[in-house]
mmCIF file of C-alpha atoms in Angstrom:
data_model
loop_
_atom_site.group_PDB
_atom_site.id
_atom_site.type_symbol
_atom_site.label_atom_id
_atom_site.label_comp_id
_atom_site.label_asym_id
_atom_site.label_seq_id
_atom_site.Cartn_x
_atom_site.Cartn_y
_atom_site.Cartn_z
ATOM 1 C CA GLU A 1 0.000 0.000 0.000
ATOM 2 C CA ALA A 2 1.409 3.380 -1.002
ATOM 3 C CA GLY A 3 2.000 5.869 1.774
ATOM 4 C CA VAL A 4 1.336 9.587 1.827
ATOM 5 C CA THR A 5 3.152 11.330 -0.994
ATOM 6 C CA GLN A 6 4.030 14.987 -1.379
ATOM 7 C CA PHE A 7 5.235 17.071 -4.277
ATOM 8 C CA PRO A 8 7.606 18.768 -4.728
ATOM 9 C CA SER A 9 10.196 17.564 -2.237
ATOM 10 C CA HIS A 10 11.943 20.930 -2.354
ATOM 11 C CA SER A 11 10.946 24.368 -3.581
ATOM 12 C CA VAL A 12 13.036 27.524 -3.640
ATOM 13 C CA ILE A 13 11.181 30.710 -4.525
ATOM 14 C CA GLU A 14 11.599 34.435 -4.129
ATOM 15 C CA LYS A 15 9.606 36.573 -1.758
ATOM 16 C CA GLY A 16 6.351 37.623 -3.403
ATOM 17 C CA GLN A 17 6.067 34.575 -5.637
ATOM 18 C CA THR A 18 3.419 31.887 -5.430
ATOM 19 C CA VAL A 19 3.999 28.239 -4.575
ATOM 20 C CA THR A 20 1.580 25.324 -4.592
ATOM 21 C CA LEU A 21 2.290 22.176 -2.611
ATOM 22 C CA ARG A 22 0.488 18.920 -3.268
ATOM 23 C CA CYS A 23 -0.363 15.998 -1.025
ATOM 24 C CA ASP A 24 -1.773 12.609 -1.970
ATOM 25 C CA PRO A 25 -3.074 10.776 1.100
ATOM 26 C CA ILE A 26 -3.216 7.038 1.648
ATOM 27 C CA SER A 27 -6.001 5.642 -0.503
ATOM 28 C CA GLY A 28 -9.296 5.499 1.385
ATOM 29 C CA HIS A 29 -8.256 7.915 4.127
ATOM 30 C CA ASP A 30 -10.950 10.554 4.538
ATOM 31 C CA ASN A 31 -8.878 12.686 6.914
ATOM 32 C CA LEU A 32 -6.064 14.821 5.572
ATOM 33 C CA TYR A 33 -3.916 17.187 7.619
ATOM 34 C CA TRP A 34 -1.318 19.845 6.915
ATOM 35 C CA TYR A 35 1.441 20.647 9.401
ATOM 36 C CA ARG A 36 4.478 22.913 9.205
ATOM 37 C CA ARG A 37 7.849 22.942 10.904
ATOM 38 C CA VAL A 38 9.728 26.203 10.901
ATOM 39 C CA MET A 39 13.438 25.662 11.563
ATOM 40 C CA GLY A 40 14.186 24.905 15.196
ATOM 41 C CA LYS A 41 10.560 25.051 16.215
ATOM 42 C CA GLU A 42 7.824 22.535 16.868
ATOM 43 C CA ILE A 43 5.800 20.911 14.129
ATOM 44 C CA LYS A 44 2.594 22.947 14.112
ATOM 45 C CA PHE A 45 -0.866 21.974 12.904
ATOM 46 C CA LEU A 46 -2.278 24.013 10.029
ATOM 47 C CA LEU A 47 -5.593 22.416 9.070
ATOM 48 C CA HIS A 48 -7.676 19.259 8.810
ATOM 49 C CA PHE A 49 -9.905 18.089 5.957
ATOM 50 C CA VAL A 50 -12.595 15.461 6.247
ATOM 51 C CA LYS A 51 -13.135 14.428 2.652
ATOM 52 C CA GLU A 52 -13.465 17.735 0.816
ATOM 53 C CA SER A 53 -14.583 19.811 3.825
ATOM 54 C CA LYS A 54 -12.361 21.860 6.102
ATOM 55 C CA GLN A 55 -12.975 20.455 9.582
ATOM 56 C CA ASP A 56 -10.479 22.651 11.422
ATOM 57 C CA GLU A 57 -8.363 25.425 9.949
ATOM 58 C CA SER A 58 -7.440 27.082 13.223
ATOM 59 C CA GLY A 59 -3.721 26.693 12.558
ATOM 60 C CA MET A 60 -3.607 28.537 9.246
ATOM 61 C CA PRO A 61 -1.312 31.513 9.845
ATOM 62 C CA ASN A 62 -3.005 34.098 7.606
ATOM 63 C CA ASN A 63 -4.985 34.575 4.419
ATOM 64 C CA ARG A 64 -1.921 34.135 2.224
ATOM 65 C CA PHE A 65 -2.407 30.403 2.726
ATOM 66 C CA LEU A 66 -5.161 28.585 0.837
ATOM 67 C CA ALA A 67 -5.802 24.869 1.115
ATOM 68 C CA GLU A 68 -8.135 22.890 -1.094
ATOM 69 C CA ARG A 69 -9.189 19.282 -1.414
ATOM 70 C CA THR A 70 -11.525 19.151 -4.370
ATOM 71 C CA GLY A 71 -13.197 15.761 -4.738
ATOM 72 C CA GLY A 72 -11.880 14.627 -1.393
ATOM 73 C CA THR A 73 -8.744 13.007 -2.764
ATOM 74 C CA TYR A 74 -5.485 14.944 -3.061
ATOM 75 C CA SER A 75 -4.989 18.347 -1.470
ATOM 76 C CA THR A 76 -3.095 21.468 -2.444
ATOM 77 C CA LEU A 77 -1.694 24.192 -0.220
ATOM 78 C CA LYS A 78 -1.015 27.473 -1.975
ATOM 79 C CA VAL A 79 1.049 30.285 -0.506
ATOM 80 C CA GLN A 80 0.486 33.601 -2.259
ATOM 81 C CA PRO A 81 2.454 35.816 -1.966
ATOM 82 C CA ALA A 82 5.202 33.972 -0.134
ATOM 83 C CA GLU A 83 7.110 35.731 2.647
ATOM 84 C CA LEU A 84 10.481 34.902 4.208
ATOM 85 C CA GLU A 85 8.864 33.554 7.387
ATOM 86 C CA ASP A 86 6.985 30.947 5.344
ATOM 87 C CA SER A 87 10.206 28.956 4.920
ATOM 88 C CA GLY A 88 10.074 25.554 6.550
ATOM 89 C CA VAL A 89 9.031 21.966 5.991
ATOM 90 C CA TYR A 90 5.378 21.372 5.179
ATOM 91 C CA PHE A 91 4.102 17.945 6.143
ATOM 92 C CA CYS A 92 0.921 16.279 5.070
ATOM 93 C CA ALA A 93 -0.667 13.411 6.992
ATOM 94 C CA SER A 94 -3.731 11.238 6.579
ATOM 95 C CA SER A 95 -5.835 8.995 8.760
ATOM 96 C CA SER A 96 -8.957 6.894 8.647
ATOM 97 C CA GLY A 97 -11.784 6.672 11.128
ATOM 98 C CA LEU A 98 -14.113 9.041 12.892
ATOM 99 C CA ALA A 99 -12.885 12.072 14.808
ATOM 100 C CA GLY A 100 -9.670 11.862 12.852
ATOM 101 C CA GLY A 101 -8.679 8.455 14.213
ATOM 102 C CA PRO A 102 -5.773 7.919 16.627
ATOM 103 C CA LEU A 103 -3.091 7.304 13.992
ATOM 104 C CA GLN A 104 -1.859 9.872 11.496
ATOM 105 C CA PHE A 105 0.576 8.784 8.805
ATOM 106 C CA PHE A 106 2.904 11.412 7.451
ATOM 107 C CA GLY A 107 4.403 12.099 4.075
ATOM 108 C CA PRO A 108 8.054 12.992 3.468
ATOM 109 C CA GLY A 109 7.369 16.720 3.558
ATOM 110 C CA THR A 110 8.065 19.603 1.193
ATOM 111 C CA ARG A 111 10.980 21.824 2.132
ATOM 112 C CA LEU A 112 10.084 25.401 1.160
ATOM 113 C CA THR A 113 12.751 28.078 1.046
ATOM 114 C CA VAL A 114 11.695 31.669 0.443
ATOM 115 C CA LEU A 115 14.570 33.988 -0.490
ATOM 116 C CA GLY B 1 -3.013 25.135 25.262
ATOM 117 C CA GLU B 2 -1.045 21.936 25.458
ATOM 118 C CA ASP B 3 2.731 21.909 25.675
ATOM 119 C CA VAL B 4 5.094 19.071 24.889
ATOM 120 C CA GLU B 5 8.703 19.409 26.020
ATOM 121 C CA GLN B 6 11.721 17.315 25.052
ATOM 122 C CA SER B 7 15.455 17.511 25.547
ATOM 123 C CA LEU B 8 17.057 18.554 22.283
ATOM 124 C CA PHE B 9 20.044 16.258 21.955
ATOM 125 C CA LEU B 10 21.252 12.813 23.044
ATOM 126 C CA SER B 11 24.486 11.066 22.141
ATOM 127 C CA VAL B 12 25.108 7.362 22.798
ATOM 128 C CA ARG B 13 27.488 4.629 21.708
ATOM 129 C CA GLU B 14 26.376 1.775 19.503
ATOM 130 C CA GLY B 15 25.089 -1.112 21.601
ATOM 131 C CA ASP B 16 24.087 1.060 24.560
ATOM 132 C CA SER B 17 20.489 1.817 25.510
ATOM 133 C CA SER B 18 19.026 5.218 24.652
ATOM 134 C CA VAL B 19 16.339 6.911 26.705
ATOM 135 C CA ILE B 20 14.514 9.883 25.231
ATOM 136 C CA ASN B 21 12.262 11.826 27.579
ATOM 137 C CA CYS B 22 9.180 13.945 27.064
ATOM 138 C CA THR B 23 6.760 15.821 29.299
ATOM 139 C CA TYR B 24 3.274 16.974 28.385
ATOM 140 C CA THR B 25 0.764 19.221 30.069
ATOM 141 C CA ASP B 26 -2.656 18.042 28.883
ATOM 142 C CA SER B 27 -4.516 16.703 31.897
ATOM 143 C CA SER B 28 -7.216 14.775 30.036
ATOM 144 C CA SER B 29 -7.019 11.292 28.591
ATOM 145 C CA THR B 30 -4.793 11.399 25.613
ATOM 146 C CA TYR B 31 -2.859 9.427 23.063
ATOM 147 C CA LEU B 32 0.917 9.823 23.199
ATOM 148 C CA TYR B 33 3.147 9.107 20.228
ATOM 149 C CA TRP B 34 6.754 8.738 19.204
ATOM 150 C CA TYR B 35 7.662 9.638 15.641
ATOM 151 C CA LYS B 36 11.094 9.208 14.030
ATOM 152 C CA GLN B 37 12.524 11.445 11.309
ATOM 153 C CA GLU B 38 15.642 10.228 9.543
ATOM 154 C CA PRO B 39 17.708 12.719 7.536
ATOM 155 C CA GLY B 40 15.853 13.758 4.394
ATOM 156 C CA ALA B 41 12.854 11.596 5.219
ATOM 157 C CA GLY B 42 9.362 12.138 6.565
ATOM 158 C CA LEU B 43 7.889 11.346 9.961
ATOM 159 C CA GLN B 44 7.629 7.648 10.702
ATOM 160 C CA LEU B 45 5.202 6.557 13.412
ATOM 161 C CA LEU B 46 7.226 4.356 15.769
ATOM 162 C CA THR B 47 4.764 3.585 18.510
ATOM 163 C CA TYR B 48 1.960 5.067 20.555
ATOM 164 C CA ILE B 49 0.320 4.564 23.925
ATOM 165 C CA PHE B 50 -2.973 5.594 25.457
ATOM 166 C CA SER B 51 -2.780 7.368 28.778
ATOM 167 C CA ASN B 52 -4.509 4.527 30.657
ATOM 168 C CA MET B 53 -1.445 2.340 30.005
ATOM 169 C CA ASP B 54 1.849 2.380 31.898
ATOM 170 C CA MET B 55 4.078 0.615 29.438
ATOM 171 C CA LYS B 56 4.241 -0.702 25.908
ATOM 172 C CA GLN B 57 7.005 -2.841 24.435
ATOM 173 C CA ASP B 58 7.664 -3.494 20.764
ATOM 174 C CA GLN B 59 10.909 -5.322 19.951
ATOM 175 C CA ARG B 60 13.758 -2.952 20.898
ATOM 176 C CA LEU B 61 11.390 -0.136 21.844
ATOM 177 C CA THR B 62 9.883 0.365 25.293
ATOM 178 C CA VAL B 63 7.534 3.220 26.075
ATOM 179 C CA LEU B 64 7.022 4.134 29.719
ATOM 180 C CA LEU B 65 4.334 6.517 30.923
ATOM 181 C CA ASN B 66 4.217 8.174 34.329
ATOM 182 C CA LYS B 67 0.757 9.681 34.221
ATOM 183 C CA LYS B 68 1.094 11.406 37.586
ATOM 184 C CA ASP B 69 4.150 13.350 36.434
ATOM 185 C CA LYS B 70 2.957 13.516 32.781
ATOM 186 C CA HIS B 71 6.297 12.045 31.758
ATOM 187 C CA LEU B 72 6.777 9.813 28.728
ATOM 188 C CA SER B 73 9.963 8.036 27.777
ATOM 189 C CA LEU B 74 11.176 6.007 24.825
ATOM 190 C CA ARG B 75 13.870 3.452 25.496
ATOM 191 C CA ILE B 76 15.764 1.957 22.566
ATOM 192 C CA ALA B 77 17.684 -1.177 23.499
ATOM 193 C CA ASP B 78 20.937 -2.087 21.720
ATOM 194 C CA THR B 79 21.017 1.227 19.863
ATOM 195 C CA GLN B 80 22.369 1.023 16.315
ATOM 196 C CA THR B 81 23.847 3.693 14.036
ATOM 197 C CA GLY B 82 20.683 3.400 11.958
ATOM 198 C CA ASP B 83 18.730 4.706 14.940
ATOM 199 C CA SER B 84 20.380 8.113 14.503
ATOM 200 C CA ALA B 85 17.482 10.467 13.785
ATOM 201 C CA ILE B 86 15.232 13.097 15.323
ATOM 202 C CA TYR B 87 12.587 11.652 17.632
ATOM 203 C CA PHE B 88 9.385 13.613 18.153
ATOM 204 C CA CYS B 89 7.032 13.167 21.048
ATOM 205 C CA ALA B 90 3.416 14.110 20.313
ATOM 206 C CA GLU B 91 0.051 13.941 21.977
ATOM 207 C CA LYS B 92 -3.571 14.064 20.836
ATOM 208 C CA PRO B 93 -6.714 13.781 22.974
ATOM 209 C CA PRO B 94 -9.377 11.400 21.621
ATOM 210 C CA GLY B 95 -11.840 13.139 19.340
ATOM 211 C CA TYR B 96 -9.416 15.930 18.509
ATOM 212 C CA SER B 97 -7.733 16.223 15.155
ATOM 213 C CA THR B 98 -4.581 18.075 16.180
ATOM 214 C CA LEU B 99 -1.296 16.452 17.107
ATOM 215 C CA THR B 100 0.787 18.619 19.446
ATOM 216 C CA PHE B 101 4.489 17.982 18.953
ATOM 217 C CA GLY B 102 7.611 18.641 20.938
ATOM 218 C CA LYS B 103 10.628 20.224 19.250
ATOM 219 C CA GLY B 104 12.272 16.848 18.730
ATOM 220 C CA THR B 105 15.311 15.118 20.236
ATOM 221 C CA MET B 106 18.258 14.528 17.949
ATOM 222 C CA LEU B 107 19.769 11.120 18.723
ATOM 223 C CA LEU B 108 23.342 10.588 17.559
ATOM 224 C CA VAL B 109 24.703 7.059 17.727
ATOM 225 C CA SER B 110 28.453 6.697 17.396
ATOM 226 C CA PRO B 111 30.236 3.442 16.469
#
C-alpha cells in the first residue's frame, strides 16, 4: 500500500512569488492534515480536511495560505504571496476513522525556502 | 493550550540503551506518540500509547508513561547507528484532530 506522498520535495522561490504544494493521502483515508515545521521550532498543525470539507483550519497563519481538497482526494496548499517567514518543511498526513482516528501517517514533507 | 517538552540532543554509543524523555501538560485522557525522522525523510510513526497504560514494548522499543508526572519516555535497546534520527514526542486527545508535537530530540549514535 502506497504511503502519503508529497510534491515537490523541495521548492526555492523568491519573496512575493506563489507556490503550490500537493499531497496525496493514503487511498481510502478521509482525513487529511497539513502541518508545518519552521526551523528549530515545533511541528505545528495548520488544518484538517474530512473528505473535501475543512474540519479545522485554526492553525492557518493568515490569508496568504489557501488549502483545497476538491473531490476529497489529493490536497493542495497554496502560498500567495510567499514571505520569508513561510520557509520551513510542510508535512501532510492522513488517517482513517471518525474524529480523525488515533493514527496519522505522514508524508516525506516539502521543504520550502523563500529567499 | 497543550505543551510538549523534550530535551534537544542525546548522544550514545552503539550497543548502549538510549532513553529519550518527554513531558506533556494536557490533563485529560490522551494518546501519546513517538515519531522518528531520519535525515531527508518524513515522519515515521514508531509507537503510541494511550494514557490509561503504563508501558508498551515493541521489539527494541519500550515506552514508559508516568501519568502522575505527565512524563513519557522512549527506550531503545541495543542502539544502532541506523537509529540516529530526530525523535518527536506528540500527543492528541481522543476526538481531537490536532497532534501537538515537541521540538524533537536529535539522537546521535556513534560506532
